Amino acid sequence: MLLIRRFEEKAGQLYGMGLIQGFCHLYIGQEAVAVGVTEALRKDDYITSTHRGHGHTLAKGADATAMMKELLGREGGCCGGKGGSMHIADFDIGMLGANGIVGGGIPIATGAGLAAQMDGKDRVAVSFFGDGASNAGSFHESLNIAATWKLPMLYVCENNRYAANTAAAATHAQEDVAARAHGYDMPGVIVDGNDISAVYDAATTAVARARAGEGPTLIECKT
């Protein structure tokens, strides 16, 4: 968690100096979610991220130096300096990419979950997304097919109650994103996203369920 915080502080400083091109969305304040979930995973498990991808990538085990080079557009970056902040990825550790499209990583992770089910290597896939993405069609389509096919999936909603500048209260008919899981016949769990132990415990239970072939779980981490 400390590594993520220090990395993000430096990234923010470099962005303010004009040394990081494009956008640079920081993960400060949500470190317990990334670390709590990834600590329940294996290296060969898959994750996808949001436009705030640095924390998830570091938590999954990426090299911080290679990541910083990537943000600066340099050779030696984990994507050769061509992905930048919002498209950072590291396939060697199962990090399939950050995504500038709201909800864009959800179907990618679901596809990885299908691949994990088909290859029979006991892997799971995790999709991190924000509360705003829970209103996107990709969210509902992915949860429906994952539940129908009992894919080894974790859907992790990082609910900071704002999608950019729009309050969740103005766009969510149901306050709890986890409640939507019941419509797809999967567990929906709410945890304190600032409590790493609570996140880890919920993720561990969900991972065990997924590996046992019992299907996906939706975890809502409120921060």
CSV table of C-alpha atoms in Angstrom, one decimal:
chain,number,residue,atom,x,y,z
A,1,MET,CA,0.0,0.0,0.0
A,2,LEU,CA,2.8,2.4,0.8
A,3,LEU,CA,4.5,1.7,-2.5
A,4,ILE,CA,1.3,2.5,-4.4
A,5,ARG,CA,0.9,5.7,-2.4
A,6,ARG,CA,4.5,6.9,-3.0
A,7,PHE,CA,4.4,5.9,-6.7
A,8,GLU,CA,1.2,7.9,-7.2
A,9,GLU,CA,2.5,10.9,-5.3
A,10,LYS,CA,5.6,11.0,-7.6
A,11,ALA,CA,3.5,10.4,-10.7
A,12,GLY,CA,1.3,13.3,-9.8
A,13,GLN,CA,4.3,15.5,-9.3
A,14,LEU,CA,5.8,14.5,-12.7
A,15,TYR,CA,2.4,15.1,-14.4
A,16,GLY,CA,2.2,18.6,-12.9
A,17,MET,CA,5.7,19.2,-14.3
A,18,GLY,CA,4.5,18.3,-17.8
A,19,LEU,CA,6.7,15.2,-18.0
A,20,ILE,CA,3.8,12.7,-18.3
A,21,GLN,CA,1.8,13.1,-21.5
A,22,GLY,CA,-1.9,12.6,-21.9
A,23,PHE,CA,-4.0,12.0,-18.8
A,24,CYS,CA,-2.7,10.6,-15.5
A,25,HIS,CA,-5.5,9.4,-13.1
A,26,LEU,CA,-4.2,8.6,-9.6
A,27,TYR,CA,-5.2,5.7,-7.4
A,28,ILE,CA,-4.6,7.5,-4.1
A,29,GLY,CA,-7.1,6.6,-1.4
A,30,GLN,CA,-8.1,3.2,-2.8
A,31,GLU,CA,-4.9,1.2,-2.1
A,32,ALA,CA,-6.5,-1.2,0.3
A,33,VAL,CA,-8.8,-2.5,-2.4
A,34,ALA,CA,-6.1,-3.4,-4.9
A,35,VAL,CA,-3.8,-4.9,-2.3
A,36,GLY,CA,-6.6,-6.8,-0.4
A,37,VAL,CA,-7.9,-8.4,-3.6
A,38,THR,CA,-4.6,-9.3,-5.2
A,39,GLU,CA,-3.2,-10.8,-2.1
A,40,ALA,CA,-5.9,-13.4,-2.5
A,41,LEU,CA,-4.7,-14.2,-6.0
A,42,ARG,CA,-2.0,-16.2,-7.7
A,43,LYS,CA,0.5,-14.8,-10.2
A,44,ASP,CA,-1.2,-16.6,-13.0
A,45,ASP,CA,-4.6,-15.2,-12.2
A,46,TYR,CA,-5.9,-12.4,-14.4
A,47,ILE,CA,-7.0,-8.9,-13.7
A,48,THR,CA,-8.3,-5.9,-15.7
A,49,SER,CA,-8.3,-2.3,-14.5
A,50,THR,CA,-9.9,1.1,-15.0
A,51,HIS,CA,-8.4,4.4,-16.1
A,52,ARG,CA,-6.8,4.4,-12.6
A,53,GLY,CA,-4.6,1.4,-13.3
A,54,HIS,CA,-1.4,2.1,-11.5
A,55,GLY,CA,-2.4,0.7,-8.1
A,56,HIS,CA,-3.8,-2.5,-9.5
A,57,THR,CA,-0.7,-3.1,-11.6
A,58,LEU,CA,1.7,-2.6,-8.7
A,59,ALA,CA,-0.4,-4.7,-6.4
A,60,LYS,CA,-0.4,-7.6,-8.9
A,61,GLY,CA,3.4,-7.5,-8.9
A,62,ALA,CA,4.6,-5.2,-11.7
A,63,ASP,CA,8.0,-3.6,-11.5
A,64,ALA,CA,7.7,0.0,-10.3
A,65,THR,CA,10.6,1.3,-12.4
A,66,ALA,CA,9.3,-0.2,-15.6
A,67,MET,CA,5.9,1.3,-14.8
A,68,MET,CA,7.3,4.8,-14.3
A,69,LYS,CA,9.2,4.5,-17.5
A,70,GLU,CA,5.9,3.6,-19.2
A,71,LEU,CA,4.3,6.7,-17.8
A,72,LEU,CA,7.1,8.8,-19.1
A,73,GLY,CA,6.9,7.2,-22.6
A,74,ARG,CA,10.4,5.7,-22.4
A,75,GLU,CA,12.1,2.5,-23.6
A,76,GLY,CA,12.0,-0.1,-20.9
A,77,GLY,CA,8.5,0.7,-19.9
A,78,CYS,CA,6.2,-2.3,-19.4
A,79,CYS,CA,4.4,-1.6,-22.7
A,80,GLY,CA,7.5,-0.2,-24.4
A,81,GLY,CA,6.5,3.3,-23.5
A,82,LYS,CA,3.6,3.2,-25.9
A,83,GLY,CA,0.7,2.5,-23.6
A,84,GLY,CA,1.1,5.3,-21.0
A,85,SER,CA,-1.0,5.8,-17.9
A,86,MET,CA,-4.4,4.7,-19.0
A,87,HIS,CA,-3.3,1.7,-21.0
A,88,ILE,CA,-0.7,0.2,-18.7
A,89,ALA,CA,-0.5,-3.6,-18.8
A,90,ASP,CA,1.8,-6.4,-17.9
A,91,PHE,CA,0.8,-9.8,-19.4
A,92,ASP,CA,3.6,-11.6,-17.6
A,93,ILE,CA,1.8,-11.1,-14.3
A,94,GLY,CA,-1.7,-11.5,-15.6
A,95,MET,CA,-2.5,-7.8,-15.7
A,96,LEU,CA,-4.4,-7.5,-19.0
A,97,GLY,CA,-4.6,-3.7,-19.0
A,98,ALA,CA,-6.0,-0.5,-17.8
A,99,ASN,CA,-8.7,1.0,-19.9
A,100,GLY,CA,-9.8,4.5,-20.8
A,101,ILE,CA,-13.3,3.4,-21.6
A,102,VAL,CA,-15.7,3.3,-18.7
A,103,GLY,CA,-16.6,-0.4,-18.1
A,104,GLY,CA,-14.2,-1.4,-20.9
A,105,GLY,CA,-12.3,-3.8,-18.8
A,106,ILE,CA,-15.3,-5.8,-17.6
A,107,PRO,CA,-15.9,-7.9,-20.7
A,108,ILE,CA,-12.2,-8.4,-21.2
A,109,ALA,CA,-11.9,-9.9,-17.7
A,110,THR,CA,-15.0,-12.0,-18.4
A,111,GLY,CA,-13.3,-13.3,-21.6
A,112,ALA,CA,-10.3,-14.1,-19.5
A,113,GLY,CA,-12.6,-15.9,-17.0
A,114,LEU,CA,-13.9,-18.0,-19.9
A,115,ALA,CA,-10.4,-18.8,-21.1
A,116,ALA,CA,-9.5,-19.8,-17.5
A,117,GLN,CA,-12.5,-22.1,-17.3
A,118,MET,CA,-11.6,-23.7,-20.7
A,119,ASP,CA,-7.9,-24.3,-20.0
A,120,GLY,CA,-8.6,-26.1,-16.8
A,121,LYS,CA,-5.6,-24.6,-14.9
A,122,ASP,CA,-7.6,-23.4,-11.9
A,123,ARG,CA,-7.2,-19.7,-12.7
A,124,VAL,CA,-9.6,-16.9,-11.8
A,125,ALA,CA,-10.1,-13.5,-13.4
A,126,VAL,CA,-10.9,-10.2,-11.6
A,127,SER,CA,-12.5,-7.1,-13.0
A,128,PHE,CA,-11.9,-3.9,-11.1
A,129,PHE,CA,-14.4,-1.1,-12.0
A,130,GLY,CA,-15.9,2.0,-10.6
A,131,ASP,CA,-19.5,2.8,-9.5
A,132,GLY,CA,-20.1,4.7,-12.8
A,133,ALA,CA,-19.3,1.5,-14.8
A,134,SER,CA,-22.0,-0.4,-13.0
A,135,ASN,CA,-24.5,1.5,-15.1
A,136,ALA,CA,-22.9,0.5,-18.4
A,137,GLY,CA,-24.3,-2.3,-20.5
A,138,SER,CA,-21.0,-4.1,-20.5
A,139,PHE,CA,-21.4,-4.6,-16.7
A,140,HIS,CA,-24.8,-6.2,-17.0
A,141,GLU,CA,-24.0,-8.4,-20.0
A,142,SER,CA,-20.8,-9.6,-18.4
A,143,LEU,CA,-22.4,-10.5,-15.1
A,144,ASN,CA,-25.2,-12.3,-16.9
A,145,ILE,CA,-23.0,-14.5,-19.0
A,146,ALA,CA,-20.5,-15.2,-16.1
A,147,ALA,CA,-23.4,-16.3,-13.9
A,148,THR,CA,-25.0,-18.4,-16.6
A,149,TRP,CA,-21.7,-20.2,-17.4
A,150,LYS,CA,-20.4,-20.2,-13.8
A,151,LEU,CA,-17.2,-18.5,-14.9
A,152,PRO,CA,-14.4,-18.2,-12.3
A,153,MET,CA,-14.8,-14.5,-11.8
A,154,LEU,CA,-14.6,-11.7,-9.2
A,155,TYR,CA,-16.2,-8.4,-10.1
A,156,VAL,CA,-14.8,-5.7,-7.8
A,157,CYS,CA,-16.6,-2.4,-7.7
A,158,GLU,CA,-14.5,0.4,-6.2
A,159,ASN,CA,-17.4,2.7,-5.1
A,160,ASN,CA,-16.0,6.1,-4.3
A,161,ARG,CA,-19.5,7.5,-4.8
A,162,TYR,CA,-18.5,9.6,-7.8
A,163,ALA,CA,-18.2,8.9,-11.5
A,164,ALA,CA,-15.9,11.8,-12.5
A,165,ASN,CA,-17.9,14.8,-11.3
A,166,THR,CA,-21.3,13.0,-11.1
A,167,ALA,CA,-22.5,11.8,-7.7
A,168,ALA,CA,-23.7,8.2,-7.7
A,169,ALA,CA,-26.8,9.3,-5.8
A,170,ALA,CA,-27.9,11.1,-8.9
A,171,THR,CA,-27.5,8.2,-11.2
A,172,HIS,CA,-28.1,5.0,-9.1
A,173,ALA,CA,-31.7,4.0,-8.4
A,174,GLN,CA,-30.3,1.4,-6.0
A,175,GLU,CA,-27.6,2.8,-3.7
A,176,ASP,CA,-25.8,-0.5,-3.3
A,177,VAL,CA,-24.1,-1.9,-6.4
A,178,ALA,CA,-23.8,-5.2,-4.7
A,179,ALA,CA,-27.6,-5.6,-4.6
A,180,ARG,CA,-27.5,-5.9,-8.4
A,181,ALA,CA,-25.8,-9.2,-8.1
A,182,HIS,CA,-28.9,-10.9,-6.9
A,183,GLY,CA,-30.5,-10.4,-10.3
A,184,TYR,CA,-27.8,-12.6,-11.7
A,185,ASP,CA,-28.0,-15.2,-9.0
A,186,MET,CA,-24.6,-14.5,-7.6
A,187,PRO,CA,-23.3,-13.4,-4.2
A,188,GLY,CA,-23.1,-9.6,-3.7
A,189,VAL,CA,-20.9,-8.5,-0.8
A,190,ILE,CA,-20.4,-5.0,0.6
A,191,VAL,CA,-17.1,-4.3,2.4
A,192,ASP,CA,-15.3,-1.2,3.8
A,193,GLY,CA,-12.8,-0.5,1.0
A,194,ASN,CA,-10.5,1.2,3.5
A,195,ASP,CA,-10.2,-2.0,5.6
A,196,ILE,CA,-7.6,-4.2,3.9
A,197,SER,CA,-8.5,-7.2,6.1
A,198,ALA,CA,-12.1,-7.0,5.2
A,199,VAL,CA,-11.3,-6.8,1.5
A,200,TYR,CA,-8.9,-9.7,1.7
A,201,ASP,CA,-11.4,-11.9,3.6
A,202,ALA,CA,-14.1,-11.2,1.0
A,203,ALA,CA,-11.8,-11.8,-1.9
A,204,THR,CA,-10.5,-15.0,-0.4
A,205,THR,CA,-14.0,-16.4,0.0
A,206,ALA,CA,-14.9,-15.3,-3.6
A,207,VAL,CA,-11.7,-16.8,-5.0
A,208,ALA,CA,-12.3,-20.1,-3.3
A,209,ARG,CA,-15.8,-20.2,-4.7
A,210,ALA,CA,-14.6,-19.4,-8.2
A,211,ARG,CA,-11.9,-22.0,-8.1
A,212,ALA,CA,-14.4,-24.6,-7.0
A,213,GLY,CA,-16.5,-24.0,-10.1
A,214,GLU,CA,-19.3,-22.3,-8.3
A,215,GLY,CA,-19.3,-19.2,-10.3
A,216,PRO,CA,-18.7,-15.4,-9.9
A,217,THR,CA,-19.0,-13.0,-7.0
A,218,LEU,CA,-19.6,-9.2,-6.9
A,219,ILE,CA,-17.7,-7.4,-4.2
A,220,GLU,CA,-18.5,-3.7,-3.6
A,221,CYS,CA,-15.8,-1.9,-1.8
A,222,LYS,CA,-17.0,1.5,-0.5
A,223,THR,CA,-14.3,4.0,-0.1
